MMTF fields as JSON, N, C-alpha, C and O atoms, coordinates in Angstrom:
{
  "mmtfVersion": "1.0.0",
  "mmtfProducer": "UNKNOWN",
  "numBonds": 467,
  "numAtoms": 468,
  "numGroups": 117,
  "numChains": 1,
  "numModels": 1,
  "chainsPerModel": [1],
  "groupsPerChain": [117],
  "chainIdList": ["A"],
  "bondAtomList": [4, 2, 8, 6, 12, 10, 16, 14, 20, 18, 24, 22, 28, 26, 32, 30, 36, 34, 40, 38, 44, 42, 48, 46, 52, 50, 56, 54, 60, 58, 64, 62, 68, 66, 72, 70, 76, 74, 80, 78, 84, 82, 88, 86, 92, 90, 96, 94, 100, 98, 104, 102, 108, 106, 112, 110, 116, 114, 120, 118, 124, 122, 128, 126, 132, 130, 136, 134, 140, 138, 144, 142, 148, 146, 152, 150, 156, 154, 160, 158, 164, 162, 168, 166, 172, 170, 176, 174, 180, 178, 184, 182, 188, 186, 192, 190, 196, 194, 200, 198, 204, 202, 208, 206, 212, 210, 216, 214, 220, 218, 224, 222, 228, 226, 232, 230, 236, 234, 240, 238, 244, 242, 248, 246, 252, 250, 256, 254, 260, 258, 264, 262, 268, 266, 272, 270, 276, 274, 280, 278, 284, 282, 288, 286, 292, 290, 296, 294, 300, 298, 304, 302, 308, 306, 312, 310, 316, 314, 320, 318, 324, 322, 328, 326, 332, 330, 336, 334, 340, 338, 344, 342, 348, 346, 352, 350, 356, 354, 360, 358, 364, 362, 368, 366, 372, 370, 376, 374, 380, 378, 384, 382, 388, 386, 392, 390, 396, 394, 400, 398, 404, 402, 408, 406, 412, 410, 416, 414, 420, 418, 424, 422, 428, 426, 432, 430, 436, 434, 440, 438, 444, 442, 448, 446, 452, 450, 456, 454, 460, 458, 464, 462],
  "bondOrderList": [1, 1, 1, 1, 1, 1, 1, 1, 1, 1, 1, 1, 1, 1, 1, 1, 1, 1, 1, 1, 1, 1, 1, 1, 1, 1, 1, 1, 1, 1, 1, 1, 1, 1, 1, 1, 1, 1, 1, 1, 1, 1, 1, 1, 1, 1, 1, 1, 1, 1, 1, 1, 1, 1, 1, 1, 1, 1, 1, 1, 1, 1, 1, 1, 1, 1, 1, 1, 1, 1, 1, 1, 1, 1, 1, 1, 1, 1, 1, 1, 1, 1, 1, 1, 1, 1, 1, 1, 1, 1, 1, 1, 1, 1, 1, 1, 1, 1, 1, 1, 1, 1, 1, 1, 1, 1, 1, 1, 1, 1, 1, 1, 1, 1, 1, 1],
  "groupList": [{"groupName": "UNK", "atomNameList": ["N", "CA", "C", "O"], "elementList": ["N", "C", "C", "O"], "formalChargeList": [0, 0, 0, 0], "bondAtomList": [1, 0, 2, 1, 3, 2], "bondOrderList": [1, 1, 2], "singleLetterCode": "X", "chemCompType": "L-PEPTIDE LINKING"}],
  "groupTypeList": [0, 0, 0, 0, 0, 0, 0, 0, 0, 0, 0, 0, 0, 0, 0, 0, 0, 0, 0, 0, 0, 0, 0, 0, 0, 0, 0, 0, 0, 0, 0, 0, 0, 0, 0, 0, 0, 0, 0, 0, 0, 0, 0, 0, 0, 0, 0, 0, 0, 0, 0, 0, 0, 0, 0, 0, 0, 0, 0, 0, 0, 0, 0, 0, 0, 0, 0, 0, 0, 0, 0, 0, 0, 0, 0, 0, 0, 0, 0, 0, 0, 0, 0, 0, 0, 0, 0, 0, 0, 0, 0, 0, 0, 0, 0, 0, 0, 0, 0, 0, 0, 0, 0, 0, 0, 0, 0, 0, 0, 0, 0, 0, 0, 0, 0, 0, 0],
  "groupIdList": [1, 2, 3, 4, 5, 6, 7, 8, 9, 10, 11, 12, 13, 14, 15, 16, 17, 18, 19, 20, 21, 22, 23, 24, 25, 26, 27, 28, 29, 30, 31, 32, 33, 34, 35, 36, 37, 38, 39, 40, 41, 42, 43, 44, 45, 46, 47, 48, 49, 50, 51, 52, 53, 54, 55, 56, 57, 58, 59, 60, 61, 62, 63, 64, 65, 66, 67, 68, 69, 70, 71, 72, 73, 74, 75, 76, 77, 78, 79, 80, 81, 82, 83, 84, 85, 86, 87, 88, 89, 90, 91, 92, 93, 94, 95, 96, 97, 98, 99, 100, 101, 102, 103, 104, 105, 106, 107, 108, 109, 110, 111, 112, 113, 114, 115, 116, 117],
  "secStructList": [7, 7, 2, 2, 2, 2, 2, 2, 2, 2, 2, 2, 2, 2, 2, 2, 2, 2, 7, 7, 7, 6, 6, 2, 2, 2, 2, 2, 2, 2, 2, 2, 2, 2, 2, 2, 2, 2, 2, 2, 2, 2, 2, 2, 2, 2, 2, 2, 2, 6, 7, 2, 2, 2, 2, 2, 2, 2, 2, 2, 2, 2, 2, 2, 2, 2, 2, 2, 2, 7, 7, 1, 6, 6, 2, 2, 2, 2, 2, 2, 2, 2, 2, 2, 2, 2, 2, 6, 7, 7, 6, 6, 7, 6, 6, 2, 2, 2, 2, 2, 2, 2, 2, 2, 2, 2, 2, 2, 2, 2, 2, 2, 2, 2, 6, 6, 7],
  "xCoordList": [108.263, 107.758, 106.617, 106.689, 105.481, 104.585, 104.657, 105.4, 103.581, 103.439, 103.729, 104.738, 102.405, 102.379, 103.773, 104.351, 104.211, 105.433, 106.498, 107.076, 106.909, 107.866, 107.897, 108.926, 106.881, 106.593, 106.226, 106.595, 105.466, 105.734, 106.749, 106.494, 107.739, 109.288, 109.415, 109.586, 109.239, 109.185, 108.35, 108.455, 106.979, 105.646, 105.816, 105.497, 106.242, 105.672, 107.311, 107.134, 107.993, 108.893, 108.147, 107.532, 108.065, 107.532, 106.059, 106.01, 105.313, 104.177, 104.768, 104.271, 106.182, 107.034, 107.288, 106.856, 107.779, 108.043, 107.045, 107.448, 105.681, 105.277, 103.652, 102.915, 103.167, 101.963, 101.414, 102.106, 99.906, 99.293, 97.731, 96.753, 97.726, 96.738, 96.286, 97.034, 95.049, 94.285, 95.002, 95.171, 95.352, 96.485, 97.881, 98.722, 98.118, 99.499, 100.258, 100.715, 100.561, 101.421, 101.586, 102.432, 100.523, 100.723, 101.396, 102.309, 100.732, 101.239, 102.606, 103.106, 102.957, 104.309, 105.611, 106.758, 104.753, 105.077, 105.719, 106.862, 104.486, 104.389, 105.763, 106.571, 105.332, 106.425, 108.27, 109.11, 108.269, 109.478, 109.796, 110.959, 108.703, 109.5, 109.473, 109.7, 109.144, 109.577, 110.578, 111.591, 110.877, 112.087, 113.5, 114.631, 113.282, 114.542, 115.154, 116.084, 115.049, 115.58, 115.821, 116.278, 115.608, 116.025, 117.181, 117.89, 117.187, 118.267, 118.987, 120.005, 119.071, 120.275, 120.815, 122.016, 120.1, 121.266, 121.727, 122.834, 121.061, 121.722, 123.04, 123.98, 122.8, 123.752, 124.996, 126.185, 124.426, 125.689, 126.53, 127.688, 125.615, 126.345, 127.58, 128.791, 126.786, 127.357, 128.593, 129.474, 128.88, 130.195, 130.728, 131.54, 130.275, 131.236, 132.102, 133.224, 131.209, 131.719, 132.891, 133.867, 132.627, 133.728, 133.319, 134.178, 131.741, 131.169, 130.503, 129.313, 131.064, 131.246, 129.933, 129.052, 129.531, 128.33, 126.709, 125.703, 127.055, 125.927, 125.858, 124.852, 126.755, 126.943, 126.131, 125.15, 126.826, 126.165, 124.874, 124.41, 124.255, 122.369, 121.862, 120.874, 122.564, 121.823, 121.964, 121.245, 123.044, 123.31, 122.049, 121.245, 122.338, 120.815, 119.783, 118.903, 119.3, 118.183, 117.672, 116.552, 118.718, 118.248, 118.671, 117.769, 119.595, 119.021, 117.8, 117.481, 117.274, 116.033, 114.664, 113.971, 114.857, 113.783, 114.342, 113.58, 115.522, 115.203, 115.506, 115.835, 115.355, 115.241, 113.552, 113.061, 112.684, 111.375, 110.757, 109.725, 112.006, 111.639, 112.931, 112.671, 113.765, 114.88, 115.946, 116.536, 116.127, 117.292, 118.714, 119.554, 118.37, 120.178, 121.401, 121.694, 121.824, 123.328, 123.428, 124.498, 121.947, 122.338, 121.6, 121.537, 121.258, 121.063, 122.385, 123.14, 123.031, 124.501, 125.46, 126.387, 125.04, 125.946, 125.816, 126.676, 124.319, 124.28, 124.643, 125.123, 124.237, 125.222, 126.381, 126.671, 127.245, 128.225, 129.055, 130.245, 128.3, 128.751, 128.262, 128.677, 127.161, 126.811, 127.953, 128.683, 128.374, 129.501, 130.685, 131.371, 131.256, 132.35, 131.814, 132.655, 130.522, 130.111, 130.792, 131.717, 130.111, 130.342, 131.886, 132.19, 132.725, 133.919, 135.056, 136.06, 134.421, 134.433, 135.797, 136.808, 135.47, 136.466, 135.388, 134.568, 135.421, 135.209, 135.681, 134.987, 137.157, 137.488, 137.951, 139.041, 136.714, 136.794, 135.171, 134.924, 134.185, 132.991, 132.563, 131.416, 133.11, 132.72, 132.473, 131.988, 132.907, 132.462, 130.664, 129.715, 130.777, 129.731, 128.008, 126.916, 129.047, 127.988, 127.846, 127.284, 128.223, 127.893, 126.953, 126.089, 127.245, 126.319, 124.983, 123.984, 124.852, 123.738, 122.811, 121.637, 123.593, 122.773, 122.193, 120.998, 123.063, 121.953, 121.126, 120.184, 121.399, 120.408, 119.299, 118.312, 119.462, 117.911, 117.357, 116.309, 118.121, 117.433, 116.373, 115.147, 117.08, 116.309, 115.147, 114.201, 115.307, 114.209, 113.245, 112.026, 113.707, 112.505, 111.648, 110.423, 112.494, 111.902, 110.669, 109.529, 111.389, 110.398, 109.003, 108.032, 109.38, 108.304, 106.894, 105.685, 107.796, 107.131, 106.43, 105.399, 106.678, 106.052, 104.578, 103.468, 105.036, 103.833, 102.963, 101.949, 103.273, 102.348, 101.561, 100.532, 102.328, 101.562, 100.423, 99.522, 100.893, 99.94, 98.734, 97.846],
  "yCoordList": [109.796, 111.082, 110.815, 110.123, 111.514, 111.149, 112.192, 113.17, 111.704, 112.9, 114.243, 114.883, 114.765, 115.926, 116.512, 117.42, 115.843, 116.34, 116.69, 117.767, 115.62, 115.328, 116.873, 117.364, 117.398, 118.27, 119.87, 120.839, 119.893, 121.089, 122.474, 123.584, 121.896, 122.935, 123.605, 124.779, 122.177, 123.118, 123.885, 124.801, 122.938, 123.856, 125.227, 126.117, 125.524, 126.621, 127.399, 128.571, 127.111, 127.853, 128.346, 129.391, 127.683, 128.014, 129.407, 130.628, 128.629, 129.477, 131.2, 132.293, 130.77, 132.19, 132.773, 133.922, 132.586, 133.045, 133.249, 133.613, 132.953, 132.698, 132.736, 132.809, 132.612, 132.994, 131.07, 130.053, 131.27, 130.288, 130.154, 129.62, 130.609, 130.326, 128.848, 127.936, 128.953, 127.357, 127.113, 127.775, 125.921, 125.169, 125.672, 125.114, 126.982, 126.833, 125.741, 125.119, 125.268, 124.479, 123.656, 123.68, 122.932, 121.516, 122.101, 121.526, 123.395, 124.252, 123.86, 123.306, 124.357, 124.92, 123.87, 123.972, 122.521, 121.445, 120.566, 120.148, 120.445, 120.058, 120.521, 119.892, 122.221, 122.708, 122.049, 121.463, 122.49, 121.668, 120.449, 120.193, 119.417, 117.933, 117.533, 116.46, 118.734, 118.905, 119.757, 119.198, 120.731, 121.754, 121.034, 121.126, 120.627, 120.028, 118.943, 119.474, 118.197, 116.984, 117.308, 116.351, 118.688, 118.691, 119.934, 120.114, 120.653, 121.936, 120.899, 121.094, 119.687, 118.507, 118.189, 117.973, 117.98, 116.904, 117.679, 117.35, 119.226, 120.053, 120.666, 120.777, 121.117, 121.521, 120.397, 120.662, 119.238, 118.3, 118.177, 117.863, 118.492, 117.846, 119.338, 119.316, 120.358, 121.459, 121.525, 122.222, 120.942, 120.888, 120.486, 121.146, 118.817, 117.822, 118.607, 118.257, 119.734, 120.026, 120.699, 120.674, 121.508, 122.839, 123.815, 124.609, 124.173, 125.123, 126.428, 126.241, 127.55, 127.983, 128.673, 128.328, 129.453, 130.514, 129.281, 129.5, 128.294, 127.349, 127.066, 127.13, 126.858, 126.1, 127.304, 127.166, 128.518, 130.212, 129.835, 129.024, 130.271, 129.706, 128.397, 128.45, 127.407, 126.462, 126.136, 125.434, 126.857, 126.923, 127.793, 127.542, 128.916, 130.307, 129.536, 129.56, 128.741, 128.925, 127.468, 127.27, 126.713, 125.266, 126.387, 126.174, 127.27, 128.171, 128.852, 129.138, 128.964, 129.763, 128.782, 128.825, 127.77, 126.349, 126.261, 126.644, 125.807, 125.851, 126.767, 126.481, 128.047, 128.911, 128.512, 128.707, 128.128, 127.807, 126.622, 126.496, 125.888, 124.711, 124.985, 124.555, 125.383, 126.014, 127.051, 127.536, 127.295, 128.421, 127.762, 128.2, 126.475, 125.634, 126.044, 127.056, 125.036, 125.074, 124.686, 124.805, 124.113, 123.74, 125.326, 125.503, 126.011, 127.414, 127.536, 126.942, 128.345, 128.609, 128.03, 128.615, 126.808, 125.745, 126.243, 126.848, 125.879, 126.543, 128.193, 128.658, 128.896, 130.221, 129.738, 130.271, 129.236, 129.167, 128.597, 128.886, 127.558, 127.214, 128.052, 128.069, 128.721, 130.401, 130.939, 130.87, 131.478, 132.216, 131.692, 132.605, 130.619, 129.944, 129.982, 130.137, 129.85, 130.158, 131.696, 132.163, 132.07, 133.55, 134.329, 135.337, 133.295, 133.51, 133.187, 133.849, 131.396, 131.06, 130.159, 129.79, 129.927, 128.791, 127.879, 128.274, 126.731, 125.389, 124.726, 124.148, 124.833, 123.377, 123.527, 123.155, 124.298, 124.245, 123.698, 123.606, 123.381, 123.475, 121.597, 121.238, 121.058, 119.558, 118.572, 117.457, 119.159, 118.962, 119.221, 118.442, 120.712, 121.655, 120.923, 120.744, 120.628, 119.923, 118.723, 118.2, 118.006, 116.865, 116.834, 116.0, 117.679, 117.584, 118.467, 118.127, 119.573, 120.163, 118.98, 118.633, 118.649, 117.196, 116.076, 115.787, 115.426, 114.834, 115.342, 114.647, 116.849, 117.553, 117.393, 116.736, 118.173, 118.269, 116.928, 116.827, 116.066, 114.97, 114.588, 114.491, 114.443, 114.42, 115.136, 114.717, 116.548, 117.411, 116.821, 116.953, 116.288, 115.503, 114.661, 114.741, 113.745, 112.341, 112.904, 112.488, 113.864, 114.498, 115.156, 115.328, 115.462, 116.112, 115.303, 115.523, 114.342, 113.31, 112.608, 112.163, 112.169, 111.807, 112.645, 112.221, 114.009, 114.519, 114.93, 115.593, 114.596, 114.651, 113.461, 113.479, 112.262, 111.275, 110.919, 110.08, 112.019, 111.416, 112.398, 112.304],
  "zCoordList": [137.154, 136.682, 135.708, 134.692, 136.202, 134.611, 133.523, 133.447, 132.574, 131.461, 131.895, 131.6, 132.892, 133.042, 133.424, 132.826, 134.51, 135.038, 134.263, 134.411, 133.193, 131.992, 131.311, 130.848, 131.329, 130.576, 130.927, 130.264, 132.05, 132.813, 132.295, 131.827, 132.582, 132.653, 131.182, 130.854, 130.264, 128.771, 128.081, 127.265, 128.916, 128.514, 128.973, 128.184, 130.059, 131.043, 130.104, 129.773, 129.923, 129.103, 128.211, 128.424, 127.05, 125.652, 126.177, 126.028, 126.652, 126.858, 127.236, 126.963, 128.059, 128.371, 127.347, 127.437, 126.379, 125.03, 123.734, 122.629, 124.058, 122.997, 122.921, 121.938, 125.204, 124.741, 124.93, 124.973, 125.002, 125.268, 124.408, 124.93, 123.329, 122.852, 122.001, 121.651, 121.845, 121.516, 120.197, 119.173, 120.614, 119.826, 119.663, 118.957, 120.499, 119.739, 120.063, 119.105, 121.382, 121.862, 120.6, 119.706, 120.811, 119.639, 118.17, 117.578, 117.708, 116.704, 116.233, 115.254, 117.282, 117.281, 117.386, 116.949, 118.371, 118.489, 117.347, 117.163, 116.627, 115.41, 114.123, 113.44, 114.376, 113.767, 114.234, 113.551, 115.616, 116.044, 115.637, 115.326, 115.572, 115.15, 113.257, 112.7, 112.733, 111.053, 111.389, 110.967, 111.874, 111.608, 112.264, 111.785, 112.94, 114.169, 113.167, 112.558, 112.948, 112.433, 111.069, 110.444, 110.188, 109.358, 109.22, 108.23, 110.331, 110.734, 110.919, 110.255, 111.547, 112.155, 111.482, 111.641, 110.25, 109.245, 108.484, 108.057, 107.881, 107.663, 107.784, 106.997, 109.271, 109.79, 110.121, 110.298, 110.143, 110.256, 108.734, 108.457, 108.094, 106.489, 106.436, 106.212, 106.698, 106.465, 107.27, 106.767, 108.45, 109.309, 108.427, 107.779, 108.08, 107.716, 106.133, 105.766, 105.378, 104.391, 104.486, 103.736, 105.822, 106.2, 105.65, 105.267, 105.371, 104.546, 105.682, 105.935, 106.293, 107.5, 107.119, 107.906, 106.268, 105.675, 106.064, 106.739, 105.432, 105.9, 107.649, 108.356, 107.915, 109.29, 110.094, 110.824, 109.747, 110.551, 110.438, 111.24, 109.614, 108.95, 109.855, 110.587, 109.714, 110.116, 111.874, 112.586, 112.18, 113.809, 114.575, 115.472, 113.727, 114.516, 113.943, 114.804, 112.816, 113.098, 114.084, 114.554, 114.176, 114.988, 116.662, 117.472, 117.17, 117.989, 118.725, 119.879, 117.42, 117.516, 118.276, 119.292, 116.828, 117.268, 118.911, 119.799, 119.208, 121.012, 122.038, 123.189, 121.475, 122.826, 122.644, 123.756, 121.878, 122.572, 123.749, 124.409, 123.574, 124.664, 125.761, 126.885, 125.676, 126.552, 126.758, 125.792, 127.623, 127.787, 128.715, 129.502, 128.073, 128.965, 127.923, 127.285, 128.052, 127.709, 126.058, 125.462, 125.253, 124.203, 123.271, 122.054, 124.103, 122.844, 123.127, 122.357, 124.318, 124.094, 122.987, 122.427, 122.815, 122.184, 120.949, 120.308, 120.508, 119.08, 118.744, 117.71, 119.996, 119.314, 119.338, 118.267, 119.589, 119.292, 118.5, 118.368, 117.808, 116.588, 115.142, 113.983, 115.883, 114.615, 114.762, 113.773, 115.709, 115.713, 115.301, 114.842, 115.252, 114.838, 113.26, 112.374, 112.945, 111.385, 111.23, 110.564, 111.922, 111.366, 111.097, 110.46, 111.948, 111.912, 110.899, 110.633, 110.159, 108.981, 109.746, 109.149, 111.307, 112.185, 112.747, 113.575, 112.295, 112.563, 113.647, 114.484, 113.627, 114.062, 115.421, 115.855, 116.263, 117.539, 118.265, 119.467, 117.046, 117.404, 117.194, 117.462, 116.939, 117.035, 117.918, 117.725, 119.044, 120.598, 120.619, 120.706, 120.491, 120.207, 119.93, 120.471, 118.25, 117.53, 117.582, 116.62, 118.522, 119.043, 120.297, 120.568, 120.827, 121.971, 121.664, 122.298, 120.757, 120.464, 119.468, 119.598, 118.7, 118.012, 119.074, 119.004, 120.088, 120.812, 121.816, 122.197, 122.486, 123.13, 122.276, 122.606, 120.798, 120.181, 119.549, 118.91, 119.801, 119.533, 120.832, 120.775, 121.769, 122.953, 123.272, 123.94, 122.612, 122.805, 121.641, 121.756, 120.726, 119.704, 120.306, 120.407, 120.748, 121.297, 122.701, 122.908, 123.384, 124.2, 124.076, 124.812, 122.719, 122.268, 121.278, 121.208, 120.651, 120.275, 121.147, 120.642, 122.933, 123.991, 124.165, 124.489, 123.813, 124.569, 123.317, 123.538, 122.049, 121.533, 121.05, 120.373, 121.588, 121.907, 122.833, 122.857, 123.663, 125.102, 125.081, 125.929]
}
């Protein structure tokens, strides 16, 4: 698969949501690989505390960051550990937040590719 290809599916997403003007991509890009990795450790510290009001906050808004590059299974994920925030029940979402942590890691590293290239 090359660059272009690699990238296609999320581009042509985002642009769905958001529009295609000069520079946003990279914009927004940019924005994603400062916001992502710090909603992560956030939101991880905040599990590990059992602090449910944080976990809500930091679930929607690492949500938000990827309904712009997708609409799979890891927005679901993160609503749903908002909602287990919101519920102020945890200890069904650690599955959850394991797999939404290395989805958006992946979506980092992806994104870091193409703003390399």
């Amino acid at each position: 698969m090359n660059g272009d290809e690699e990238h296609r599916e999320w581009i042509n997403h985002f642009t769905s949501q958001v529009g295609s003007g000069p520079g946003l991509l990279r914009e927004m890009a940019n924005a994603f690989l400062i916001e992502v990795p710090e909603l992560l450790d956030k939101l991880n510290v905040a599990f590990a505390s059992q602090d449910a009001p944080l976990v809500k906050r930091y679930a929607h808004s690492l949500k938000s960051c990827l309904r712009y590059v997708s609409s799979g299974e890891e927005v679901e994920a993160a609503g749903r550990i908002e909602a287990a925030g919101n519920n102020a029940d945890l200890s069904a979402v650690e599955y959850e937040l394991k797999f939404v942590t290395q989805v958006a890691k992946n979506w980092i590293d992806k994104i870091k590719r193409f703003q390399e290239g």
